[in-house]
mmCIF file of C-alpha atoms and ligand atoms in Angstrom:
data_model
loop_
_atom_site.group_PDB
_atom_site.id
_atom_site.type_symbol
_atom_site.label_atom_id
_atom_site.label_comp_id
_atom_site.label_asym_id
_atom_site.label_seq_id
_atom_site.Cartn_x
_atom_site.Cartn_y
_atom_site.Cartn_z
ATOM 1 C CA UNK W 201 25.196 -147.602 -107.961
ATOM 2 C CA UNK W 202 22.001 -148.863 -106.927
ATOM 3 C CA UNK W 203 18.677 -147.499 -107.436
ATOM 4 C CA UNK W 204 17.558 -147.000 -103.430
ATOM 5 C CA UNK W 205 18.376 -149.153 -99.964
ATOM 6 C CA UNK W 206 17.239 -152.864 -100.987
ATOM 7 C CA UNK W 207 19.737 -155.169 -103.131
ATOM 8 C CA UNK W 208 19.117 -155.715 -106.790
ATOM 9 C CA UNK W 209 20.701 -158.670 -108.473
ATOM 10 C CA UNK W 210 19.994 -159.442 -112.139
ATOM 11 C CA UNK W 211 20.646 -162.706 -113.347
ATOM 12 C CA UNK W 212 22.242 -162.882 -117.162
ATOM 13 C CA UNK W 213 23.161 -165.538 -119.907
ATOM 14 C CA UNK W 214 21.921 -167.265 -122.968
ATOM 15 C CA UNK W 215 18.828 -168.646 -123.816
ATOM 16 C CA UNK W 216 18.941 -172.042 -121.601
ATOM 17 C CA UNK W 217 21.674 -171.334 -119.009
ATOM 18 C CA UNK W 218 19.717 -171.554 -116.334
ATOM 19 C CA UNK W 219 18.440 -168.190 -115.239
ATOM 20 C CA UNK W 220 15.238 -168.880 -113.886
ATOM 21 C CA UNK W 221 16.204 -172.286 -111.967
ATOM 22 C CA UNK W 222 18.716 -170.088 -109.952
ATOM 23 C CA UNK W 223 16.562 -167.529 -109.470
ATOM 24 C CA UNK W 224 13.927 -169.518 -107.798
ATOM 25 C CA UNK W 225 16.738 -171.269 -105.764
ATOM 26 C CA UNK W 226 17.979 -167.754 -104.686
ATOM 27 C CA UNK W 227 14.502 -166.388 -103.420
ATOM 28 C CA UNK W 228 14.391 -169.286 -102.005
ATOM 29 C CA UNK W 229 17.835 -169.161 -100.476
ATOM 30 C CA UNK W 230 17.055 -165.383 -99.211
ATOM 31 C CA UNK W 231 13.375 -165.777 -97.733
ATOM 32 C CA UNK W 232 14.990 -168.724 -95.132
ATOM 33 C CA UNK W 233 17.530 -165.470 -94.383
ATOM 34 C CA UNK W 234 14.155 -163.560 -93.788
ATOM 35 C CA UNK W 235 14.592 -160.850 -96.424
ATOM 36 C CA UNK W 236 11.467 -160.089 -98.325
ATOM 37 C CA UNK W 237 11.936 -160.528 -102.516
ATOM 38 C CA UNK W 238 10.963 -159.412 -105.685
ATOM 39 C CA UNK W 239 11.460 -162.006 -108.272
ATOM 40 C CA UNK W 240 10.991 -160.117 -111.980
ATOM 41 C CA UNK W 241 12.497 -160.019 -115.190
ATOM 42 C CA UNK W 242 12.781 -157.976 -118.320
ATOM 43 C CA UNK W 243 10.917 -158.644 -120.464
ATOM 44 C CA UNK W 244 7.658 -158.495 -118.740
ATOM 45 C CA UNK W 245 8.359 -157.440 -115.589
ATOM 46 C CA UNK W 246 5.136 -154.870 -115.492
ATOM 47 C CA UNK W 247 1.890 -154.831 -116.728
ATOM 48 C CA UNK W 248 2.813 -152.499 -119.820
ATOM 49 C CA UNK W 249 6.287 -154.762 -120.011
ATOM 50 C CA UNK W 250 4.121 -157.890 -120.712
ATOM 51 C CA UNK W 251 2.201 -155.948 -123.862
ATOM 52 C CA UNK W 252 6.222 -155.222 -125.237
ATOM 53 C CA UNK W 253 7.118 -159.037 -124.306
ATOM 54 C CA UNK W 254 4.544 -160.235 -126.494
ATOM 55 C CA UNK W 255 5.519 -157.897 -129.408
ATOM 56 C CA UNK W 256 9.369 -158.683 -129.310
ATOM 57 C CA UNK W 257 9.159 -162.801 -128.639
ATOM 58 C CA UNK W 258 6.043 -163.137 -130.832
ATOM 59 C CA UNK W 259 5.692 -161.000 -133.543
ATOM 60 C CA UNK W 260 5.248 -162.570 -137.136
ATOM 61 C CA UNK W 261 7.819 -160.905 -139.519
ATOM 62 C CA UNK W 262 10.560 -158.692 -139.302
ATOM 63 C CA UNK W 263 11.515 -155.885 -136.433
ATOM 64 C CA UNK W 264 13.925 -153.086 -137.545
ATOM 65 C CA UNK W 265 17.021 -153.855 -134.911
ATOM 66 C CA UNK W 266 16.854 -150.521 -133.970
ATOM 67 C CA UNK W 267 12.812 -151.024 -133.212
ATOM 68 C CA UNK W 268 13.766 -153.913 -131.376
ATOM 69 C CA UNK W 269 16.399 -152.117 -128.802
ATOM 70 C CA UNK W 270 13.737 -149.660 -128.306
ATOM 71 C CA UNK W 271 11.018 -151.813 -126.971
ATOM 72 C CA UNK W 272 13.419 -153.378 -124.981
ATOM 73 C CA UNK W 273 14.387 -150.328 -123.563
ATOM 74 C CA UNK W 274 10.693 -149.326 -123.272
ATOM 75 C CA UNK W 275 9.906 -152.211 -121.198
ATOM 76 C CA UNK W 276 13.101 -151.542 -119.334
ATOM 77 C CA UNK W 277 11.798 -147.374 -118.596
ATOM 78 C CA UNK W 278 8.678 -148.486 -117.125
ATOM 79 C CA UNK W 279 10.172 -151.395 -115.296
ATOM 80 C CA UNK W 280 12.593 -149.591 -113.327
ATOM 81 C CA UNK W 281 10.888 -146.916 -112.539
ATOM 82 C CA UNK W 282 7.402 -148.553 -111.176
ATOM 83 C CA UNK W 283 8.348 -151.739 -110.413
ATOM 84 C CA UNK W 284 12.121 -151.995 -109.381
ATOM 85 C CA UNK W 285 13.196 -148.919 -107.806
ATOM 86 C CA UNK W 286 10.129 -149.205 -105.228
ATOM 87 C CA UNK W 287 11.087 -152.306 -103.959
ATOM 88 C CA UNK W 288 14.586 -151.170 -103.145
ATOM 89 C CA UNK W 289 12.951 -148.318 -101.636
ATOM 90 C CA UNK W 290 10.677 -150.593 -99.530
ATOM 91 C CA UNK W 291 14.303 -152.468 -98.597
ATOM 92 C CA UNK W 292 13.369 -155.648 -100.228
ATOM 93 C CA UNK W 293 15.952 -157.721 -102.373
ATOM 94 C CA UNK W 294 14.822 -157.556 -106.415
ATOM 95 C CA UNK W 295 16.265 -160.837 -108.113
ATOM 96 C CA UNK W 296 16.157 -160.402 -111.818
ATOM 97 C CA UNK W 297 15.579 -162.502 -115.132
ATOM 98 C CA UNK W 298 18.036 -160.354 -117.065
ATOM 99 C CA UNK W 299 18.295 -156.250 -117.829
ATOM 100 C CA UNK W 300 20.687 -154.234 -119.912
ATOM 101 C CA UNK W 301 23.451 -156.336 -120.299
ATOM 102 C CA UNK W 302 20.681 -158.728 -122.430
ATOM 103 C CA UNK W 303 20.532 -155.311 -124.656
ATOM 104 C CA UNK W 304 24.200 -154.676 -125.420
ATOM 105 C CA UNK W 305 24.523 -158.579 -125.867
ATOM 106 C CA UNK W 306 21.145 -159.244 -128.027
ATOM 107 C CA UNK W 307 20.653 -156.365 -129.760
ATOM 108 C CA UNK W 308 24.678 -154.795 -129.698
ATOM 109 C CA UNK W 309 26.425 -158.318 -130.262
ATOM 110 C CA UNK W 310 23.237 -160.147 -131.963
ATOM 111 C CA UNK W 311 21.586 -157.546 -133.980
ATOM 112 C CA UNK W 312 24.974 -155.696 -134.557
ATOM 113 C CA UNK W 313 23.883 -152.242 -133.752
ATOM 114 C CA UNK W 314 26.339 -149.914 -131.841
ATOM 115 C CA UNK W 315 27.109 -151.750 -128.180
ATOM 116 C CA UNK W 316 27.956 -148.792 -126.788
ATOM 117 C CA UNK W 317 24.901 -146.626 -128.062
ATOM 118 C CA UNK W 318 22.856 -149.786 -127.060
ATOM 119 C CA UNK W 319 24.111 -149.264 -123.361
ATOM 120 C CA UNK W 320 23.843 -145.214 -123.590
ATOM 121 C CA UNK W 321 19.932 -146.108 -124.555
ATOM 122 C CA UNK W 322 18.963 -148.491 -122.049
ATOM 123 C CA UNK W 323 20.875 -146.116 -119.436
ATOM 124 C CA UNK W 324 19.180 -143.159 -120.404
ATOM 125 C CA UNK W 325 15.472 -144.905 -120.455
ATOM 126 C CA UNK W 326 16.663 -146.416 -116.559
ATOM 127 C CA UNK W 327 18.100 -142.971 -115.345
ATOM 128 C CA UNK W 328 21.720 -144.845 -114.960
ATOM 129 C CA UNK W 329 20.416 -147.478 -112.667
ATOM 130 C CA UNK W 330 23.148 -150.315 -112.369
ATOM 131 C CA UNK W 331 22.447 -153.713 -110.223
ATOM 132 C CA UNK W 332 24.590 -154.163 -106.740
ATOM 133 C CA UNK W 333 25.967 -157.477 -108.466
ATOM 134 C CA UNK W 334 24.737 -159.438 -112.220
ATOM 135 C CA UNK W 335 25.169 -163.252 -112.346
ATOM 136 C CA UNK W 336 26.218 -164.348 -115.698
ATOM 137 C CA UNK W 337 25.494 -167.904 -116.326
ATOM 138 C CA UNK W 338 27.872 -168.912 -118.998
ATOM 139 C CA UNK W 339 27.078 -171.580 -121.734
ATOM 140 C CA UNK W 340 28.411 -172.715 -124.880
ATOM 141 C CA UNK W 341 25.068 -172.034 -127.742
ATOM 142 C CA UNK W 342 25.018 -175.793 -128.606
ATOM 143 C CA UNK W 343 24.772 -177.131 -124.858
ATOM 144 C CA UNK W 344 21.985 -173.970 -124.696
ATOM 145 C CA UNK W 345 20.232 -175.582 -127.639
ATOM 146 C CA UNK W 346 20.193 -179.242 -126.557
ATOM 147 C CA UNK W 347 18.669 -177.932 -123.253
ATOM 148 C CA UNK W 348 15.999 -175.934 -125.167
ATOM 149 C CA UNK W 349 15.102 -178.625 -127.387
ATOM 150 C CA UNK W 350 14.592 -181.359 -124.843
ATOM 151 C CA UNK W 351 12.138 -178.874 -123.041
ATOM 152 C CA UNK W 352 9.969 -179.542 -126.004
ATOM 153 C CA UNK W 353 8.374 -175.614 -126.017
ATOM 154 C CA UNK W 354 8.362 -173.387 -129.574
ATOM 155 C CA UNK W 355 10.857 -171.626 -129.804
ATOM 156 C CA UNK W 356 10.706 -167.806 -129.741
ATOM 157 C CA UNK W 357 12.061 -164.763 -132.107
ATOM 158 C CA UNK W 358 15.421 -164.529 -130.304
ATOM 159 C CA UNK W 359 15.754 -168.288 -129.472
ATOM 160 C CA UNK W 360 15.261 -169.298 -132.969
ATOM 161 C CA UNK W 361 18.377 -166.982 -134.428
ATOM 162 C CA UNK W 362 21.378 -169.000 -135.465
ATOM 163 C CA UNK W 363 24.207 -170.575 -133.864
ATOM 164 C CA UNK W 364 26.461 -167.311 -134.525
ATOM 165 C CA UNK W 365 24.213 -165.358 -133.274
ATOM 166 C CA UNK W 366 24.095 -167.102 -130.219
ATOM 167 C CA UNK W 367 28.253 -166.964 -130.019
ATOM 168 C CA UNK W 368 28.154 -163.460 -130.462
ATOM 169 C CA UNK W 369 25.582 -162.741 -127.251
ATOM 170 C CA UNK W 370 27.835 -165.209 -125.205
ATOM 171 C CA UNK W 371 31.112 -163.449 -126.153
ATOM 172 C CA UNK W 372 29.767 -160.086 -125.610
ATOM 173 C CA UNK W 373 28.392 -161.185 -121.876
ATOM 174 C CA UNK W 374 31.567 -162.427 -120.823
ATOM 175 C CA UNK W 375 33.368 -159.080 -122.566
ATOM 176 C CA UNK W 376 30.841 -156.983 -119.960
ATOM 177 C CA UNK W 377 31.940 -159.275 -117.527
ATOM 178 C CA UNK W 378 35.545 -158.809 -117.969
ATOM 179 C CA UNK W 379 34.949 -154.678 -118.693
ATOM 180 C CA UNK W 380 32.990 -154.538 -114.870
ATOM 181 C CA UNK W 381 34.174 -157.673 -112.074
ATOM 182 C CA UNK W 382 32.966 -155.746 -109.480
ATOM 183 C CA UNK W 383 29.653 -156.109 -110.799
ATOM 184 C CA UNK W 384 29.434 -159.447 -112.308
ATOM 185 C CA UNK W 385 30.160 -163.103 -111.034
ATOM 186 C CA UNK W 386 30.302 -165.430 -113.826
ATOM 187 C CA UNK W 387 29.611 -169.161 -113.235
ATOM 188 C CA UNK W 388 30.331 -172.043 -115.737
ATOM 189 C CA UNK W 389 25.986 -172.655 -116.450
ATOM 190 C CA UNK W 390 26.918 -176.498 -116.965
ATOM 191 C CA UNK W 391 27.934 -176.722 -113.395
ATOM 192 C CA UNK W 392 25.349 -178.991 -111.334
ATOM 193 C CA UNK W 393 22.634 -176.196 -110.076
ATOM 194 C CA UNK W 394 23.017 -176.548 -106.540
ATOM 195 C CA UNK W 395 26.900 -175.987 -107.031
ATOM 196 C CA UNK W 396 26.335 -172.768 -108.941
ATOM 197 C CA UNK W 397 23.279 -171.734 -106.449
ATOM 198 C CA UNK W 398 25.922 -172.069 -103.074
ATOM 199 C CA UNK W 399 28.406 -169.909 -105.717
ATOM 200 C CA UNK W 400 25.836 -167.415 -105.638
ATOM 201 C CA UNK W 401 24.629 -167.290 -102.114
ATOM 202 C CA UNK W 402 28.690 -166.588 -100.846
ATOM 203 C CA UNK W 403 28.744 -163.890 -103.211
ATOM 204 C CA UNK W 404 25.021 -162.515 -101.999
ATOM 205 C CA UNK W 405 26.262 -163.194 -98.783
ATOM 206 C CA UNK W 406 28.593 -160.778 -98.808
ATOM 207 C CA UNK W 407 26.366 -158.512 -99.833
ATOM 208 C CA UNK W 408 23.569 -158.525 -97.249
HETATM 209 P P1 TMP C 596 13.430 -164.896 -121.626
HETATM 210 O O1 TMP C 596 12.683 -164.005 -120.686
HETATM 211 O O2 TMP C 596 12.764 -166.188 -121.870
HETATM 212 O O3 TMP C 596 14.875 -164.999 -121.303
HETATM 213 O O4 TMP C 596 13.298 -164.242 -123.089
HETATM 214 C C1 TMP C 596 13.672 -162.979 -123.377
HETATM 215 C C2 TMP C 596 14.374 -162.964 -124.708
HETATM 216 O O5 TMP C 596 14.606 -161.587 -125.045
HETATM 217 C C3 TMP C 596 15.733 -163.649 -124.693
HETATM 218 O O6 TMP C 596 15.910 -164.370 -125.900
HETATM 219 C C4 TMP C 596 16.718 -162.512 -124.665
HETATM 220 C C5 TMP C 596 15.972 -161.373 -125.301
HETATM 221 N N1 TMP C 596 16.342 -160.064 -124.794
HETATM 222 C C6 TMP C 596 16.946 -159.145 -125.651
HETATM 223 O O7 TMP C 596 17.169 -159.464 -126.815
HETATM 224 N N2 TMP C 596 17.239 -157.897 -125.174
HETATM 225 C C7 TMP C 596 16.973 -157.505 -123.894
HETATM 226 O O8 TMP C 596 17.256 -156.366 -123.511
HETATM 227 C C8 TMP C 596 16.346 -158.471 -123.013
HETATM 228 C C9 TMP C 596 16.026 -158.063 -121.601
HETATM 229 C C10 TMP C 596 16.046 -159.724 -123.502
#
């Protein structure tokens, strides 16, 4: 169930799979199609969203896990509802850096709270908005790492948790995947990009 008349596609994986490069390819991919695009992302994706960004990737010292889920879920509340949900209703196609499958995955798997209270949260603070179809770029964590470490940037809070952690988020993405393959297409993230971009324009494609 999408949120109005455009297309919303959110694009999900681990820390270094990827996300970003084929989102830029995609917009790219759907403006020579002539549809018009929102590229976004969670989080950050709104003015108040880039406040919460800075708390959860930067903040010095602990936040409670539960804390944690609820910015997220903050940033995903005001998101949806001023930034996403009018540009479906203005017909455009909304490509996004990751939503609530990053919750259940980060902060269910990760942070071992409750997946499926995770999920209940971020539904209730996005009125039960779903995406029309959520690329999962799948990576094993020590690939992820290599990537991140040759692109030389510090790391942030999430980025910086352990190799388990990071085999927990992948596990519980490709679990979502599995629960929902309507929804999801999942791509092997070590594929060469323009291979996994043409994967993804068949399956928009069909969509359009
Ligand atoms: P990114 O925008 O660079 O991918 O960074 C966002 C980080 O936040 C990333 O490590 C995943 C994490 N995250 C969560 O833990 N929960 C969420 O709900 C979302 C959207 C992201």
């Amino acid at each position: 169930m999408s949120a109005g008349r455009g297309l919303w596609i959110t694009l999900e994986g681990g820390d270094g799979s990827g996300k970003t490069t084929q989102a830029g390819l995609l917009e790219e991919w759907l403006r020579a199609q002539g549809r018009t695009t929102l590229r976004t992302r969670e989080p950050g994706g709104s003015e108040v969203g880039v406040l919460i960004r800075d708390i959860v990737l930067h903040h010095r010292g602990d936040i409670a896990p539960r804390a944690e889920a609820l910015l997220y879920a903050a940033d995903r509340a005001h998101h949806v509802a001023t930034v996403v949900r009018p540009a479906l209703e203005r017909d455009e196609v909304v490509i996004q850096d990751r939503y609530l499958d990053s919750s259940v995955a980060y902060q269910g798997a990760g942070r071992v709270l409750d997946a499926d209270e995770v999920r209940g949260l971020s539904l209730w603070a996005a009125e039960g908005a779903l995406p029309d179809l959520t690329v999962l770029l799948d990576l094993d964590p020590a690939t992820a790492r290599r990537r991140l470490d040759s692109a030389d940037k510090p790391f942030d809070r999430l980025e910086a948790e352990r190799e388990e952690f990071h085999q927990r988020v992948r596990e519980s993405f490709l679990a979502l995947a599995a629960a929902e393959p309507e929804r999801f297409l999942v791509l092997d993230a070590a594929q060469d990009p323009a291979v996994i971009a043409e994967a993804v324009q068949a399956r928009v494609a069909a969509l359009l």
